[in-house]
Coordinates of C-alpha atoms and ligand atoms in Angstrom, one line a residue:
M1298 CA -46.3 -70.4 -36.3
R1299 CA -45.7 -66.7 -35.6
V1300 CA -49.5 -66.2 -35.0
L1301 CA -49.3 -69.0 -32.4
V1302 CA -46.3 -67.5 -30.6
V1303 CA -48.1 -64.1 -30.5
L1304 CA -51.2 -65.8 -29.2
V1305 CA -49.3 -67.6 -26.5
L1306 CA -47.6 -64.4 -25.5
L1307 CA -50.9 -62.6 -25.3
L1308 CA -52.4 -65.4 -23.2
C1309 CA -49.4 -65.2 -20.8
A1310 CA -49.7 -61.5 -20.6
S1311 CA -53.4 -61.6 -19.8
A1312 CA -52.9 -64.4 -17.2
A1313 CA -50.9 -62.0 -15.0
P1314 CA -53.1 -60.6 -12.3
P1315 CA -53.7 -56.8 -12.6
G1316 CA -51.1 -54.9 -10.7
A1317 CA -48.6 -57.8 -10.6
Q1318 CA -45.0 -56.7 -10.3
T1319 CA -42.2 -57.7 -12.5
G1320 CA -39.1 -58.9 -10.8
P1321 CA -37.8 -62.0 -9.1
A1322 CA -40.2 -64.9 -8.6
Q1323 CA -39.3 -64.9 -4.9
R1324 CA -37.9 -62.2 -2.7
T1325 CA -37.0 -62.4 1.0
M1326 CA -37.2 -59.9 3.8
A1327 CA -36.5 -59.9 7.5
I1328 CA -38.7 -57.8 9.8
T1329 CA -37.1 -55.9 12.6
I1330 CA -39.2 -53.9 15.1
D1331 CA -37.7 -51.2 17.4
D1332 CA -38.5 -49.6 20.7
L1333 CA -40.2 -52.5 22.4
P1334 CA -42.3 -53.1 24.4
Y1335 CA -44.3 -50.2 22.9
V1336 CA -44.1 -46.5 21.9
N1337 CA -47.2 -44.9 23.5
T1338 CA -47.6 -41.5 22.0
G1339 CA -51.3 -41.2 22.8
G1340 CA -53.0 -39.9 26.0
G1341 CA -54.1 -43.3 27.2
E1342 CA -52.6 -45.6 29.8
Y1343 CA -49.6 -47.5 28.6
L1344 CA -50.8 -51.1 28.9
A1345 CA -54.3 -50.3 27.6
S1346 CA -52.6 -49.4 24.3
A1347 CA -49.6 -51.6 24.4
A1348 CA -51.3 -55.0 25.2
P1349 CA -53.7 -55.1 22.3
A1350 CA -51.2 -53.5 19.9
T1351 CA -48.7 -56.2 20.8
E1352 CA -51.2 -59.0 20.2
R1353 CA -52.1 -57.4 16.8
I1354 CA -48.5 -57.2 15.7
L1355 CA -47.8 -60.7 16.8
A1356 CA -50.9 -62.1 15.0
A1357 CA -49.8 -60.3 11.8
L1358 CA -46.3 -61.8 12.0
R1359 CA -47.7 -65.2 12.8
A1360 CA -50.0 -65.1 9.8
H1361 CA -47.0 -64.8 7.6
Q1362 CA -44.5 -67.0 9.6
A1363 CA -42.4 -63.8 9.9
R1364 CA -40.0 -64.5 12.8
A1365 CA -39.0 -60.9 13.5
V1366 CA -36.4 -59.5 15.8
G1367 CA -37.7 -57.0 18.4
F1368 CA -35.3 -54.4 19.8
V1369 CA -36.0 -53.5 23.4
N1370 CA -35.5 -50.3 25.5
E1371 CA -35.6 -51.6 29.0
N1372 CA -36.2 -48.2 30.5
K1373 CA -39.7 -48.5 29.1
L1374 CA -40.3 -51.3 31.8
E1375 CA -39.7 -48.8 34.6
G1376 CA -42.4 -48.5 37.1
D1377 CA -44.4 -51.5 36.0
L1378 CA -41.7 -54.1 35.4
E1379 CA -43.8 -57.3 35.9
R1380 CA -46.6 -56.4 33.5
R1381 CA -44.4 -54.8 30.9
A1382 CA -41.9 -57.6 30.9
A1383 CA -44.9 -59.9 30.4
L1384 CA -45.5 -58.1 27.1
L1385 CA -41.9 -59.0 26.1
Q1386 CA -42.5 -62.6 27.2
R1387 CA -45.3 -62.7 24.6
W1388 CA -42.7 -62.0 21.8
V1389 CA -40.5 -64.8 23.1
D1390 CA -43.5 -67.2 23.4
A1391 CA -44.3 -66.3 19.7
G1392 CA -40.8 -67.6 18.7
L1393 CA -39.4 -64.1 18.0
T1394 CA -36.0 -62.9 19.1
L1395 CA -35.5 -60.0 21.5
A1396 CA -32.5 -57.8 21.1
N1397 CA -30.8 -54.8 22.6
H1398 CA -31.6 -51.2 21.6
T1399 CA -29.9 -49.6 24.6
Y1400 CA -31.5 -48.9 28.0
S1401 CA -32.9 -45.5 27.3
H1402 CA -32.6 -44.8 23.6
P1403 CA -29.8 -42.1 23.8
D1404 CA -28.3 -40.4 20.8
F1405 CA -24.7 -41.7 20.5
N1406 CA -23.8 -38.4 18.9
T1407 CA -24.3 -36.7 22.2
R1408 CA -22.8 -39.4 24.5
T1409 CA -19.2 -40.5 25.2
V1410 CA -18.1 -44.1 24.4
A1411 CA -18.2 -44.9 28.1
E1412 CA -21.7 -43.6 28.6
F1413 CA -22.9 -45.6 25.6
R1414 CA -21.2 -48.7 26.8
D1415 CA -23.1 -48.3 30.0
E1416 CA -26.4 -48.0 28.1
I1417 CA -25.6 -51.3 26.2
V1418 CA -24.9 -53.2 29.4
R1419 CA -28.0 -51.8 31.2
G1420 CA -30.1 -52.5 28.2
E1421 CA -29.7 -56.3 28.1
V1422 CA -30.7 -57.4 31.7
V1423 CA -34.4 -58.4 31.4
T1424 CA -34.1 -59.3 27.7
R1425 CA -31.2 -61.8 28.2
Q1426 CA -33.2 -63.3 31.1
L1427 CA -36.3 -63.7 29.0
M1428 CA -34.3 -65.2 26.1
K1429 CA -32.4 -67.6 28.3
P1430 CA -34.5 -70.7 27.3
R1431 CA -33.6 -70.0 23.7
A1432 CA -29.8 -70.0 24.2
P1433 CA -27.7 -70.2 22.2
Y1434 CA -29.0 -67.6 19.8
Q1435 CA -27.4 -64.7 18.0
L1436 CA -27.3 -61.4 20.0
Y1437 CA -28.3 -58.3 18.0
F1438 CA -27.8 -54.7 18.8
R1439 CA -29.2 -51.6 17.1
H1440 CA -28.1 -48.1 17.8
P1441 CA -31.0 -45.7 18.5
M1442 CA -31.7 -43.7 15.3
T1443 CA -29.0 -46.0 13.9
H1444 CA -26.5 -43.3 14.9
T1445 CA -23.5 -45.6 14.8
G1446 CA -20.8 -42.9 15.6
E1447 CA -20.0 -39.5 14.2
T1448 CA -16.2 -40.1 14.4
V1449 CA -14.2 -43.1 13.3
E1450 CA -12.8 -43.4 16.9
K1451 CA -16.3 -43.6 18.5
K1452 CA -17.7 -46.0 15.9
E1453 CA -14.7 -48.4 16.1
A1454 CA -14.6 -48.3 19.9
I1455 CA -18.3 -49.3 20.2
D1456 CA -18.1 -51.8 17.4
R1457 CA -15.3 -53.5 19.2
F1458 CA -17.1 -53.5 22.5
L1459 CA -20.3 -55.0 20.9
A1460 CA -18.3 -57.7 19.1
D1461 CA -16.5 -58.6 22.4
R1462 CA -19.9 -59.1 24.0
G1463 CA -21.1 -61.3 21.2
Y1464 CA -23.3 -58.8 19.4
I1465 CA -23.8 -58.2 15.7
V1466 CA -25.0 -54.7 14.7
A1467 CA -28.4 -55.2 13.1
P1468 CA -28.5 -53.6 9.6
H1469 CA -31.6 -52.4 7.8
T1470 CA -32.2 -51.7 4.1
I1471 CA -35.7 -50.3 4.3
E1472 CA -37.0 -47.7 6.8
N1473 CA -40.5 -46.3 6.4
S1474 CA -40.5 -43.4 8.9
D1475 CA -43.5 -45.0 10.6
Y1476 CA -43.0 -42.8 13.7
I1477 CA -43.8 -39.8 11.5
F1478 CA -47.1 -41.4 10.3
N1479 CA -47.8 -42.5 13.9
V1480 CA -48.2 -39.0 15.3
G1481 CA -50.9 -38.0 12.9
F1482 CA -52.5 -41.5 13.1
V1483 CA -52.8 -41.4 16.9
K1484 CA -54.2 -37.9 16.9
A1485 CA -56.7 -38.6 14.1
T1486 CA -57.8 -41.8 15.9
E1487 CA -58.3 -39.9 19.2
Q1488 CA -60.3 -37.2 17.4
Q1489 CA -62.3 -39.9 15.6
N1490 CA -61.4 -38.3 12.3
A1491 CA -62.2 -41.4 10.2
A1492 CA -61.4 -39.7 6.9
L1493 CA -57.9 -38.7 8.0
V1494 CA -57.3 -42.1 9.6
E1495 CA -58.1 -43.7 6.2
R1496 CA -55.9 -41.2 4.3
L1497 CA -53.0 -41.9 6.6
R1498 CA -53.5 -45.7 6.3
L1499 CA -53.3 -45.4 2.6
A1500 CA -50.3 -43.1 2.6
Y1501 CA -48.4 -45.3 5.1
L1502 CA -48.9 -48.3 2.8
E1503 CA -48.0 -46.4 -0.4
H1504 CA -44.9 -44.9 1.2
T1505 CA -43.6 -48.2 2.6
L1506 CA -44.0 -49.9 -0.7
A1507 CA -42.2 -47.0 -2.5
A1508 CA -39.4 -47.3 0.0
T1509 CA -39.3 -51.1 -0.7
R1510 CA -39.1 -50.6 -4.4
F1511 CA -36.3 -48.1 -3.9
A1512 CA -34.3 -50.6 -1.8
E1513 CA -34.9 -53.3 -4.5
R1514 CA -33.5 -50.9 -7.2
M1515 CA -30.5 -49.9 -5.0
S1516 CA -29.6 -53.5 -4.2
V1517 CA -29.5 -54.3 -8.0
E1518 CA -27.4 -51.1 -8.5
L1519 CA -24.9 -52.2 -5.8
F1520 CA -24.9 -56.0 -6.1
G1521 CA -26.3 -56.7 -9.5
R1522 CA -29.3 -58.5 -8.0
E1523 CA -32.0 -58.2 -5.3
I1524 CA -30.6 -59.2 -1.9
P1525 CA -32.7 -60.1 1.1
Q1526 CA -34.1 -56.9 2.5
V1527 CA -34.3 -55.9 6.2
L1528 CA -37.3 -53.7 7.2
L1529 CA -37.1 -51.4 10.2
I1530 CA -40.4 -50.5 11.8
H1531 CA -41.5 -49.6 15.4
T1532 CA -44.0 -50.9 17.9
N1533 CA -46.6 -48.2 17.8
A1534 CA -50.3 -47.7 16.9
V1535 CA -49.8 -47.2 13.2
T1536 CA -47.7 -50.4 12.9
A1537 CA -50.3 -52.4 14.9
D1538 CA -53.0 -51.1 12.6
R1539 CA -51.1 -51.5 9.3
L1540 CA -48.8 -54.5 9.7
P1541 CA -51.5 -57.1 8.5
A1542 CA -52.1 -55.0 5.3
L1543 CA -48.4 -54.3 4.8
L1544 CA -47.3 -58.0 5.1
E1545 CA -50.1 -58.9 2.7
A1546 CA -48.9 -56.4 0.2
L1547 CA -45.3 -57.5 0.5
A1548 CA -46.3 -61.1 0.1
G1549 CA -48.1 -60.0 -3.1
R1550 CA -44.8 -58.6 -4.2
A1551 CA -43.3 -62.1 -3.9
Y1552 CA -41.8 -61.6 -0.5
R1553 CA -41.2 -64.5 1.9
F1554 CA -40.3 -63.5 5.4
V1555 CA -37.1 -64.9 6.8
T1556 CA -35.1 -64.5 10.1
L1557 CA -32.5 -61.8 10.4
D1558 CA -30.0 -64.7 10.8
E1559 CA -31.0 -66.0 7.4
A1560 CA -31.0 -62.7 5.6
M1561 CA -27.5 -61.9 6.9
R1562 CA -26.1 -65.1 5.6
D1563 CA -26.3 -63.5 2.1
P1564 CA -22.8 -62.4 1.2
A1565 CA -24.0 -58.8 0.6
Y1566 CA -24.2 -58.5 4.3
A1567 CA -20.5 -59.0 4.7
T1568 CA -19.9 -55.7 2.8
R1569 CA -18.2 -53.0 4.9
D1570 CA -20.3 -50.3 6.5
G1571 CA -18.3 -47.3 5.1
Y1572 CA -20.4 -44.6 6.7
V1573 CA -19.1 -42.4 9.5
G1574 CA -21.2 -39.4 10.5
P1575 CA -24.0 -38.0 12.6
H1576 CA -26.9 -39.4 10.6
G1577 CA -28.6 -42.8 10.5
P1578 CA -28.7 -43.9 6.8
T1579 CA -29.7 -47.4 5.6
W1580 CA -27.1 -50.1 5.1
L1581 CA -27.5 -49.8 1.3
F1582 CA -26.1 -46.3 1.7
R1583 CA -23.4 -47.5 4.1
W1584 CA -22.4 -50.3 1.8
S1585 CA -22.2 -47.9 -1.2
K1586 CA -19.6 -45.9 0.8
G1587 CA -17.8 -49.1 1.9
L1588 CA -17.6 -50.2 -1.8
G1589 CA -16.4 -46.7 -2.8
R1590 CA -19.4 -46.3 -5.1
S1591 CA -21.0 -42.9 -5.7
I1592 CA -24.7 -43.7 -6.1
S1593 CA -27.4 -41.1 -5.7
F1594 CA -29.9 -41.8 -3.0
A1595 CA -31.8 -38.6 -3.8
E1596 CA -34.8 -40.7 -5.0
D1597 CA -35.2 -42.4 -1.6
P1598 CA -38.8 -41.4 -0.9
D1599 CA -39.8 -39.2 2.0
P1600 CA -43.3 -39.4 3.6
P1601 CA -45.7 -37.0 2.0
A1602 CA -45.4 -33.4 3.0
W1603 CA -48.8 -33.3 4.7
V1604 CA -47.9 -36.3 6.9
A1605 CA -44.6 -34.6 7.9
E1606 CA -46.6 -31.4 8.7
L1607 CA -48.9 -33.4 11.1
Y1608 CA -45.7 -34.7 12.8
K1609 CA -44.2 -31.2 13.1
R1610 CA -47.3 -29.8 14.7
R1611 CA -47.3 -32.4 17.4
Ligands
ZN1725 ZN1 -35.4 -46.8 18.3

């Protein structure tokens, strides 16, 4: 009998695909994408980069039925309103939600409450118009750099203002510093340095998965279980290139992609954001403060030093 049990155990063990992860049979994640319509850091013309990148991002999301939220900076529409608003229309047509990321991406740490209120109001004009056929829908706001207020007074004043306008502040639990990877990636692509492009592709994927594993561990630490995760990425060249592979890898880690509405229905998301300060940490950190827990986030992975170096030399 014991031999049989051992045999069954061995068979079960060998049936697991190589590299399979241990953990819940099913995980969920909402995808949020910032700085729409597109962050063009390269030398090329805006639409020549933005249009194909948008299509690639939307196709990757569609392939995984990932109904993301896109956070818009409407100042990026300036000078070419019609064609750039048409890019945003593509997101709406794909069934995704557009949300407010302020008009011009200011740092709340350096603005007054009145100035920031103005940025919120100016930031919703085109977006609300495009989303009109989808009403009623949940309005989301995300502070640039997730700088939510360096003093209690500022934070509470803007939180009240947002709530009065019907907004929920969008949280995130995973952030992959893709804007750091993007600088080296765009440069290596322009210089046709295929080896460096490949190295960055691999590093991007490895880092994002490391950040994901960290968030999984922290949610168990805080809530005793894995909660729905919320990933924050940006519309840029590296995201357009890597999103198909990233979503595939996450699906391989048992992730199913859900809307932000659905992720936030988890009771964990009712936890108080207890962080007040000049930085923009994840909500796992903010919740640890709200719960009065002192948990080390020292192991939250940073991008590799060589990638950070490419970014610094920009
Ligand atoms: Zn942003």
